[in-house]
Coordinates of C-alpha atoms in Angstrom, one line a residue:
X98 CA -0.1 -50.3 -49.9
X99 CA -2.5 -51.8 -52.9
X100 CA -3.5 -49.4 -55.4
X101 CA -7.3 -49.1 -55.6
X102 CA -10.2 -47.1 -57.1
X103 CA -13.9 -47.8 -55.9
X104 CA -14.9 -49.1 -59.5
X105 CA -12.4 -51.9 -60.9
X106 CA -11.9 -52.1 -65.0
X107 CA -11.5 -55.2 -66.8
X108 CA -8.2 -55.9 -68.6
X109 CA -7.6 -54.3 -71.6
X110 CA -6.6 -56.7 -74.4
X111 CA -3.6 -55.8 -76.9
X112 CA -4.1 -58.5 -79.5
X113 CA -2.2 -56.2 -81.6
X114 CA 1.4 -56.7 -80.2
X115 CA 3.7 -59.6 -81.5
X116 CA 6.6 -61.1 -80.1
X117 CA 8.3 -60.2 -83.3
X118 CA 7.8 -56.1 -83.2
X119 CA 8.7 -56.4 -79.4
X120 CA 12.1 -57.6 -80.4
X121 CA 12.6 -55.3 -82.7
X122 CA 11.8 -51.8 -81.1
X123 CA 9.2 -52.7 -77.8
X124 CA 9.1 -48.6 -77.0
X125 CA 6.5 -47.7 -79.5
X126 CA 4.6 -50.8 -77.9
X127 CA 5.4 -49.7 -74.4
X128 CA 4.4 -46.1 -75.2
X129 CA 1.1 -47.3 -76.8
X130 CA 0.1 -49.1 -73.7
X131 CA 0.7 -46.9 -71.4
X132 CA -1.2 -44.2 -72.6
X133 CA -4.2 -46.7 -73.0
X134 CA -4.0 -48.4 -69.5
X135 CA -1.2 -49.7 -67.2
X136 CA -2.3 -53.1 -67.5
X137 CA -2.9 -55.2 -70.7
X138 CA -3.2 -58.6 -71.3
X139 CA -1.0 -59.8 -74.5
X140 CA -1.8 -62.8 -76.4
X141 CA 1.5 -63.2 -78.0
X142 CA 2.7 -63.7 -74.4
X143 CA 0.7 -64.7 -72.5
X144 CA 0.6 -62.8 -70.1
X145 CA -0.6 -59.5 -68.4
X146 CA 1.9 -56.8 -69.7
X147 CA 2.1 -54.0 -66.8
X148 CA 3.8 -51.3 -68.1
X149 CA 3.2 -48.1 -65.5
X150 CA 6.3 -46.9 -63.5
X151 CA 3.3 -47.0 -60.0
X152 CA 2.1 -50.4 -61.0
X153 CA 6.2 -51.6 -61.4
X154 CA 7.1 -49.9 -58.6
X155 CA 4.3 -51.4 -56.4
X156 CA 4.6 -54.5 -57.5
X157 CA 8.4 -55.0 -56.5
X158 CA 7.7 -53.9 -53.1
X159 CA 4.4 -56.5 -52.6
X160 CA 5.4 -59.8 -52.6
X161 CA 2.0 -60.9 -50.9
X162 CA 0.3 -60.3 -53.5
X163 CA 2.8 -60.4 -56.5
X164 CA 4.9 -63.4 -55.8
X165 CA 8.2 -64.0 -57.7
X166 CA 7.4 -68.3 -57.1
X167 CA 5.2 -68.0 -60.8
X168 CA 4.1 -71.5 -62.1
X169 CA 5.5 -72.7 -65.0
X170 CA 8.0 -70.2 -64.9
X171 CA 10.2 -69.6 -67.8
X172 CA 13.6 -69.1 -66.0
X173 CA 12.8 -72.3 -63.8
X174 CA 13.1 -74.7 -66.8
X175 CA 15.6 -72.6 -68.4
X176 CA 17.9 -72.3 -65.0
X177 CA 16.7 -74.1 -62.3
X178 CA 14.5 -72.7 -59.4
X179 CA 16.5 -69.7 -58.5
X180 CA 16.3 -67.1 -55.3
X181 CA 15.0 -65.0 -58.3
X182 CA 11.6 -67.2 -58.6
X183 CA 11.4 -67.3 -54.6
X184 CA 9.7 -65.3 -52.1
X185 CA 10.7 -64.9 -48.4
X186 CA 11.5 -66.4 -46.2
X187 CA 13.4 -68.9 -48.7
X188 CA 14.2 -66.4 -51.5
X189 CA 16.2 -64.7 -48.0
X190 CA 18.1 -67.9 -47.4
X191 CA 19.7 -68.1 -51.0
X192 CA 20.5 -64.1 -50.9
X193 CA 22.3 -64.4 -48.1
X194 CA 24.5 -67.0 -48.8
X195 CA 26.5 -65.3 -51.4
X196 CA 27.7 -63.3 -48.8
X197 CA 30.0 -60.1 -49.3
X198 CA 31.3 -61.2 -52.7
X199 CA 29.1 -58.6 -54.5
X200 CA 29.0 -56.0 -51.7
X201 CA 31.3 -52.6 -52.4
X202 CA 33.9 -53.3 -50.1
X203 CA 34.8 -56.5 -52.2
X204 CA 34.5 -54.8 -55.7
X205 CA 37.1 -52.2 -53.8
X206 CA 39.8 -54.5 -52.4
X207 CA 39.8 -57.0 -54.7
X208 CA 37.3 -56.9 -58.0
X209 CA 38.7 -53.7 -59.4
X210 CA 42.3 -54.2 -59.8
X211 CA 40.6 -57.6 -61.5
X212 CA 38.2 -55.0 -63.5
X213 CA 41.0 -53.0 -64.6
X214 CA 43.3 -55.8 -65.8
X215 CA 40.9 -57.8 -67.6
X216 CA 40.1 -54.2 -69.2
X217 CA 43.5 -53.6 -70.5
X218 CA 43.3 -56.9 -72.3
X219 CA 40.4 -56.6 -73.8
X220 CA 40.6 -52.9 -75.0
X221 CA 44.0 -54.3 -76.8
X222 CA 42.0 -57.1 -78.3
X223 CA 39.7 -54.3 -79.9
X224 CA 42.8 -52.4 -81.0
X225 CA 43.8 -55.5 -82.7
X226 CA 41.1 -55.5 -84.5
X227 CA 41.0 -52.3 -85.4
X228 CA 38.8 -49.5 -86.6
X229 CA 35.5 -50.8 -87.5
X230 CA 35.4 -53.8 -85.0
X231 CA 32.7 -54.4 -83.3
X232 CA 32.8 -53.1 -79.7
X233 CA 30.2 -55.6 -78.2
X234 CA 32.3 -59.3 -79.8
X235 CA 35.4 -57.5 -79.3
X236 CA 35.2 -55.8 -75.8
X237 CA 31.8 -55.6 -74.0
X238 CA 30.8 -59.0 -74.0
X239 CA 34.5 -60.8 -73.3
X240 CA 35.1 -58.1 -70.9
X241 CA 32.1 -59.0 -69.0
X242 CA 32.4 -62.9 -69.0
X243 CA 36.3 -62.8 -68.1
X244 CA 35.0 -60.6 -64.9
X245 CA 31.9 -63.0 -64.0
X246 CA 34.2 -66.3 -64.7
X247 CA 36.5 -65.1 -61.8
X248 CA 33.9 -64.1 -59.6
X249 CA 32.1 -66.5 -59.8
X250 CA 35.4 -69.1 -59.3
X251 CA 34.9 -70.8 -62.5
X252 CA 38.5 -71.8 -62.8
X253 CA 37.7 -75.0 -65.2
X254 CA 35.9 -72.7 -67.6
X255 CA 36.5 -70.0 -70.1
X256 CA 35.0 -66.7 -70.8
X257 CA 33.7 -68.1 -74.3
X258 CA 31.7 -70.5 -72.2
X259 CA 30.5 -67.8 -70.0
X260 CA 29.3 -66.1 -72.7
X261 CA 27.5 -69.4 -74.6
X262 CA 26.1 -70.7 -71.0
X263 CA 25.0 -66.8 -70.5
X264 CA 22.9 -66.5 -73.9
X265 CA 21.7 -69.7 -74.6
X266 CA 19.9 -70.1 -70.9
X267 CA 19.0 -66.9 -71.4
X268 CA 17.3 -67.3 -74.5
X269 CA 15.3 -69.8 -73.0
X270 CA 14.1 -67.8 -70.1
X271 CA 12.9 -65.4 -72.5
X272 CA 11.2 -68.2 -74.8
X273 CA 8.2 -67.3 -74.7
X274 CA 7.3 -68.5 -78.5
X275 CA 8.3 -71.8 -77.4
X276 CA 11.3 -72.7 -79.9
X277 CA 12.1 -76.1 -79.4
X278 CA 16.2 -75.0 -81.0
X279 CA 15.9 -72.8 -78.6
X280 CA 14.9 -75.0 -75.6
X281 CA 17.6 -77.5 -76.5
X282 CA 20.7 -75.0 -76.8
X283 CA 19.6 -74.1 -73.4
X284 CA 20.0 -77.5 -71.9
X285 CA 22.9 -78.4 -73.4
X286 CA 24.3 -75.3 -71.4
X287 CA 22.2 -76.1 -68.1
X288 CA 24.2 -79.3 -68.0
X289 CA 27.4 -78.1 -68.6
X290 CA 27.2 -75.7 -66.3
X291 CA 25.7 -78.3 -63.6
X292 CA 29.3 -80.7 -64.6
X293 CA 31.5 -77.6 -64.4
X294 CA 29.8 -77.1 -61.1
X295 CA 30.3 -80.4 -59.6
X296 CA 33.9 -80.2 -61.0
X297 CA 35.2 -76.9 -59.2
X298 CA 33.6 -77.1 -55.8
X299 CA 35.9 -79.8 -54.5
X300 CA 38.5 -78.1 -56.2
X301 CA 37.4 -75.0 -54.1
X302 CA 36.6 -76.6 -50.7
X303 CA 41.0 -77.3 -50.7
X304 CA 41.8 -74.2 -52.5
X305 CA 39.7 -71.2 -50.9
X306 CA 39.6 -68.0 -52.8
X307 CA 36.9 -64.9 -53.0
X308 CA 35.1 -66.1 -55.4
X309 CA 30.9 -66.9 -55.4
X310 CA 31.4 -71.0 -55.8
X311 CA 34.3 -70.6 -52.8
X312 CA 32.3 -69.4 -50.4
X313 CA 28.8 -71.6 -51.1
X314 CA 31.5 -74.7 -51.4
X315 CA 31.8 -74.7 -47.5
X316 CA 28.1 -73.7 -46.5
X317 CA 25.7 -76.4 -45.8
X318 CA 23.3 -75.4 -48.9
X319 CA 21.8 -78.0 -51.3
X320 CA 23.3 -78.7 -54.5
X321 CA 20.4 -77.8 -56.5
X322 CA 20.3 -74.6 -55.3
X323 CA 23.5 -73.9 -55.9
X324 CA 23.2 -75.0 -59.2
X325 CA 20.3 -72.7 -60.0
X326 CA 21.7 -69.9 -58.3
X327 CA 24.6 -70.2 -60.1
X328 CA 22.9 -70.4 -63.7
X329 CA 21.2 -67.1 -62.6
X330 CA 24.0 -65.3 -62.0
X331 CA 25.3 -66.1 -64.7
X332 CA 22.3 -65.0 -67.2
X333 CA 22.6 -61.3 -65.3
X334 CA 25.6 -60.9 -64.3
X335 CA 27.3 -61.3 -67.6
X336 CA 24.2 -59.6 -69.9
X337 CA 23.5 -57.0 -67.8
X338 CA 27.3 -55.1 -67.9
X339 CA 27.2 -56.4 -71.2
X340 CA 24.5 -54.2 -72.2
X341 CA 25.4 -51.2 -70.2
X342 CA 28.5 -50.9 -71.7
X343 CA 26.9 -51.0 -75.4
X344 CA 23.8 -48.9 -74.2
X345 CA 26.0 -46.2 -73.0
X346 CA 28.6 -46.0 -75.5
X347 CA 26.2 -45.7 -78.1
X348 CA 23.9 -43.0 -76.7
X349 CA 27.3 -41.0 -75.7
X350 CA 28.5 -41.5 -79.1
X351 CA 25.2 -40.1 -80.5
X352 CA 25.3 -37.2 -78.2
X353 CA 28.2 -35.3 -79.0
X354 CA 27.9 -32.5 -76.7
X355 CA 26.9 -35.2 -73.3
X356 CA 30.0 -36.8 -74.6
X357 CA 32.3 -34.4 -74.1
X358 CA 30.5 -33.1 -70.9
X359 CA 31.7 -36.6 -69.3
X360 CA 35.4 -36.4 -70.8
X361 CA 35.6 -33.3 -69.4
X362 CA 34.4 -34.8 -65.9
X363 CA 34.7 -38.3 -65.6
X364 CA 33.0 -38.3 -62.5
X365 CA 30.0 -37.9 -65.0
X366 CA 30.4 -41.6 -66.4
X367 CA 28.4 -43.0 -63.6
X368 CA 25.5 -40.5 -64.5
X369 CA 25.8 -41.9 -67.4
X370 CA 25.6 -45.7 -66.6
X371 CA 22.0 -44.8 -64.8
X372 CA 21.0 -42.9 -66.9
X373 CA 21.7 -46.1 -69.9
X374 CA 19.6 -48.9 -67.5
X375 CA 17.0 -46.4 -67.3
X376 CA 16.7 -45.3 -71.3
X377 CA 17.4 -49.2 -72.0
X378 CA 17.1 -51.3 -69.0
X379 CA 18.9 -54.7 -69.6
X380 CA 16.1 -56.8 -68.1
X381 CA 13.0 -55.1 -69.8
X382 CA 10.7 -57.8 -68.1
X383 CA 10.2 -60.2 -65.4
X384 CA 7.9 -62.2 -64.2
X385 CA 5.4 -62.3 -61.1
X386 CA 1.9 -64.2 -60.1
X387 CA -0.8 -62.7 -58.4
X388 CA -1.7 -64.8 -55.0
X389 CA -5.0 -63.1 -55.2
X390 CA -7.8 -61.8 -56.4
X391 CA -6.6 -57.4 -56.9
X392 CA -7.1 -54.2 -58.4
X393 CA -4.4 -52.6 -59.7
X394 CA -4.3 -48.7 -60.7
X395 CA -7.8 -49.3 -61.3
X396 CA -7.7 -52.9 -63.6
X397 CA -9.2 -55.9 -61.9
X398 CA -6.5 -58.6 -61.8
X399 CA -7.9 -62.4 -60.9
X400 CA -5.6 -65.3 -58.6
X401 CA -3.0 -66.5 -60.6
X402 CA -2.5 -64.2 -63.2
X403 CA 0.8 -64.2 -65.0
X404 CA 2.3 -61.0 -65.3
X405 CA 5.0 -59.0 -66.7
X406 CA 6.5 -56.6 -65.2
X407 CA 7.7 -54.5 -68.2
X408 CA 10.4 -52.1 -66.1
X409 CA 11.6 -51.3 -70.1
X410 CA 8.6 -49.2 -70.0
X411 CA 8.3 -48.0 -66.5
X412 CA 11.6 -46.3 -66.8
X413 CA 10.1 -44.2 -70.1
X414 CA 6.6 -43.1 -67.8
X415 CA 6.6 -39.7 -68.6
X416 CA 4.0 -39.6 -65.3
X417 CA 7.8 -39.9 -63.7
X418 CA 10.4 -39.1 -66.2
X419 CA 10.4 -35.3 -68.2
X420 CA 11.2 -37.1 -72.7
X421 CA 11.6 -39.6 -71.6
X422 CA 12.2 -41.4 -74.7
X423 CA 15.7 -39.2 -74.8
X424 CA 19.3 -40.1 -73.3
X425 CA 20.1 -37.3 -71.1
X426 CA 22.3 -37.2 -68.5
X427 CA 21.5 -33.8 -67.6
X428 CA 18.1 -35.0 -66.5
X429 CA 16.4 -34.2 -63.1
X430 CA 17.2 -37.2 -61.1
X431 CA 14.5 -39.7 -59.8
X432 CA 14.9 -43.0 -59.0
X433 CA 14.4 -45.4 -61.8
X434 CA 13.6 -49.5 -61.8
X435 CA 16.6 -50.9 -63.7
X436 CA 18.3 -52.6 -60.9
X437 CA 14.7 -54.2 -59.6
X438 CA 13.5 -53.2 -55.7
X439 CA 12.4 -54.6 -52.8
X440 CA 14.2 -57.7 -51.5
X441 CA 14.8 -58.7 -55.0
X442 CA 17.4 -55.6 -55.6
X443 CA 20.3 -57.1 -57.7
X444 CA 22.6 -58.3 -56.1
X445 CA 25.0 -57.5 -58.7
X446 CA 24.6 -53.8 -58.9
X447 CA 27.8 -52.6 -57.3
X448 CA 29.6 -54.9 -59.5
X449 CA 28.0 -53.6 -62.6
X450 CA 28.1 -49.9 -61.4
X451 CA 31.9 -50.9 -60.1
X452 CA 32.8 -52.4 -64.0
X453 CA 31.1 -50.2 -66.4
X454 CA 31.2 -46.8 -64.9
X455 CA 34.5 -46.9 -62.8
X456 CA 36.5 -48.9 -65.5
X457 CA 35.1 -50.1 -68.7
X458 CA 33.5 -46.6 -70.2
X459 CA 36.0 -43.8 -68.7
X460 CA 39.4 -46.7 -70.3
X461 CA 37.3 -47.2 -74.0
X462 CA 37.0 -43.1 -74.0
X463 CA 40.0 -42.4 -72.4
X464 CA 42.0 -44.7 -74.8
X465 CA 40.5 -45.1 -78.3
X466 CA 41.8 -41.3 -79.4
X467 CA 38.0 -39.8 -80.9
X468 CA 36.0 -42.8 -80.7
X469 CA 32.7 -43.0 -82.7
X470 CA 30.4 -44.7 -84.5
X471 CA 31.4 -46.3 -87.6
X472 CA 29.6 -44.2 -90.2
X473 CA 30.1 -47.1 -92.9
X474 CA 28.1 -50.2 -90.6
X475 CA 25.1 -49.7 -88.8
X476 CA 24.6 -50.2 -85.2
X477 CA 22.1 -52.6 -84.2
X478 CA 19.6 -53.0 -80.7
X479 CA 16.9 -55.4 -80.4
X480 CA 14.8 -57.6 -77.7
X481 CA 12.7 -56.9 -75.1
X482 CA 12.5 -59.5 -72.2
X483 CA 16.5 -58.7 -72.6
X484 CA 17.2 -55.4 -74.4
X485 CA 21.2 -54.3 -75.3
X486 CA 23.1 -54.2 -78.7
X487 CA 23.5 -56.8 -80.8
X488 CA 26.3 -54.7 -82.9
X489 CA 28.3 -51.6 -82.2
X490 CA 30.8 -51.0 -85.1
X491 CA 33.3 -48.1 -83.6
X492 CA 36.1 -46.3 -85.6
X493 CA 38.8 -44.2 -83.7
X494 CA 41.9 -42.0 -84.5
X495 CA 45.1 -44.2 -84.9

């Protein structure tokens, strides 16, 4: 279904926005927009900014006319030409060759014992450092990389060069002031990864585990795309639990009352996680290219325009969501965009659901007596193409 009214408007321009505000707080941007028109076309990015929950929502679930396969794509040069920049037929080939790594049984029988381990260590780490560590350097962000290094079967790597491959080729997917320093931290990391790569998989084809590399080592899939596969995975699936964790904590911690509604009921942490992806959603933006000449929710779009699909602001459409600009896990639930749609649903979901909300949140509450904000540091969010905490300072009861 194509959204359509009998008299098209042009695209609204918002020369007004800067990459530089969007970085810094994008919801006053996002809210702004919305209430103007679901469409705008933003200088400072160059592209068409679409920032209505229908529009999002459409556009995930028409890849005829909004293809993932953009030109000049950002994530292309910064990680190879992923199944995330593909459409079907082929973006269905690369999906399905990772198998049931990701899929819940897996997480059950063999990631969360994993989860929980690699937990324990790092929520020791934090104790180490104690009150007034930061909770992202000292737990989120480890945590995260120690759990993606194993899935993904990189044996020959550690999880400080998860976390350097993760943010650096991130940084260049979301690049869009074109920083050269930026462009060449991200290929030094794109090559690394590509040697680690080459290094594990014969490694892996004698010594089979359940890891991601393991089971693409003995399938008869190009290189190339394993290599940009790979790099993807490793940009999400090490930012995005990175970010939930720091999203979540943070909004409990500065909610009191939801706080102690999900000590009291831990079943309530998972409420929690969606409701975090939807208040901050860890990718706030990707990319798609129109095929064709369209109309959408009224706002003539021609062939080839770039777009970006700002789900940071379709989650806060209060057409869909009642405040949304609040945390509230006692919300009416609806469906929100976090986690993409379509056939380009993360893949990583379960995984993330599986290692923020079943282990990392209820251990950090459970075992960091009264932990808070630290009311001597600040805590600190920015971005917008990727959204999280940059610095969570915590204090807790020795």
């Amino acid at each position: 279904m194509t959204l359509v009214t009998t008299v098209a408007q042009p695209v609204p321009v918002a020369d007004w926005v800067t990459i530089a505000d969007l970085h810094k707080d994008p919801f006053p941007i996002y809210r702004r927009m919305r209430e103007e028109a679901p469409v705008h076309w933003v200088p400072a990015v160059g592209r068409y900014m679409v920032t209505s929950y229908e529009s999002c929502h459409l556009i995930e679930n028409d890849q005829e006319t909004f293809s993932a396969d953009e030109t000049g794509s950002l994530m292309k040069r910064a990680m190879g030409h992923s199944m995330l920049r593909k459409d079907d037929p082929e973006h269905d080939v690369d999906r399905k060759s990772y198998g049931s790594v990701l899929r819940p049984k897996a997480i059950k029988e063999t990631w969360t014992g994993i989860f929980e381990k690699n937990s324990a260590t790092f929520l020791d780490r934090l104790r180490a450092a104690g009150p007034g560590a930061d909770l992202i350097s000292e737990y989120a962000a480890p945590y995260a990389a120690e759990n993606l290094r194993l899935i993904m079967g990189f044996h020959n790597a550690s999880q400080e060069d998860m976390q350097r491959w993760s943010q650096t080729m991130i940084n260049g997917t979301g690049n869009y002031a074109d920083d050269p320093d930026v462009w060449a931290a991200s290929q030094k990391s794109y090559d690394e990864v590509d040697d680690a790569i080459e290094e594990i998989l014969p490694y892996l084809l004698k010594n089979p585990d359940g890891s991601l590399l393991s089971g693409l080592a003995a399938m008869p899939i190009p290189l190339e795309a394993i290599r940009a596969n790979m790099k993807m995975t490793i940009g999400g699936g090490l930012n995005e639990p990175r970010d939930v964790i720091g999203v979540a904590a943070w909004a409990l911690m500065e909610n009191p009352s939801q706080l102690d509604q999900v000590k009291a009921d831990p079943a309530l942490f998972a409420v929690a996680f969606e409701e975090a992806v939807r208040w901050v959603a860890p990718i706030g933006m990707y990319p798609r290219e129109t095929t064709k000449e369209t109309v959408l929710e009224g706002i003539q779009l021609p062939q080839g325009a770039r777009l970006g699909v700002v789900i940071g602001a379709a989650n806060r459409d209060p057409k869909v969501f009642t405040d949304p600009e609040s945390f509230d896990i006692n919300r009416e639930k609806k469906p929100h965009l976090a986690f993409g749609g379509g056939n380009h649903f993360c893949a990583g979901t379960w995984v993330a659901r599986a290692s923020v909300a079943g282990v990392a949140l209820p251990r950090l509450f459970g075992g960091l007596p009264n932990l808070r904000l630290d009311p001597e540091q600040a805590a600190v969010d920015a971005g917008w193409v990727f959204r999280g905490m940059t610095s969570l300072p915590v204090t807790w009861d020795k």
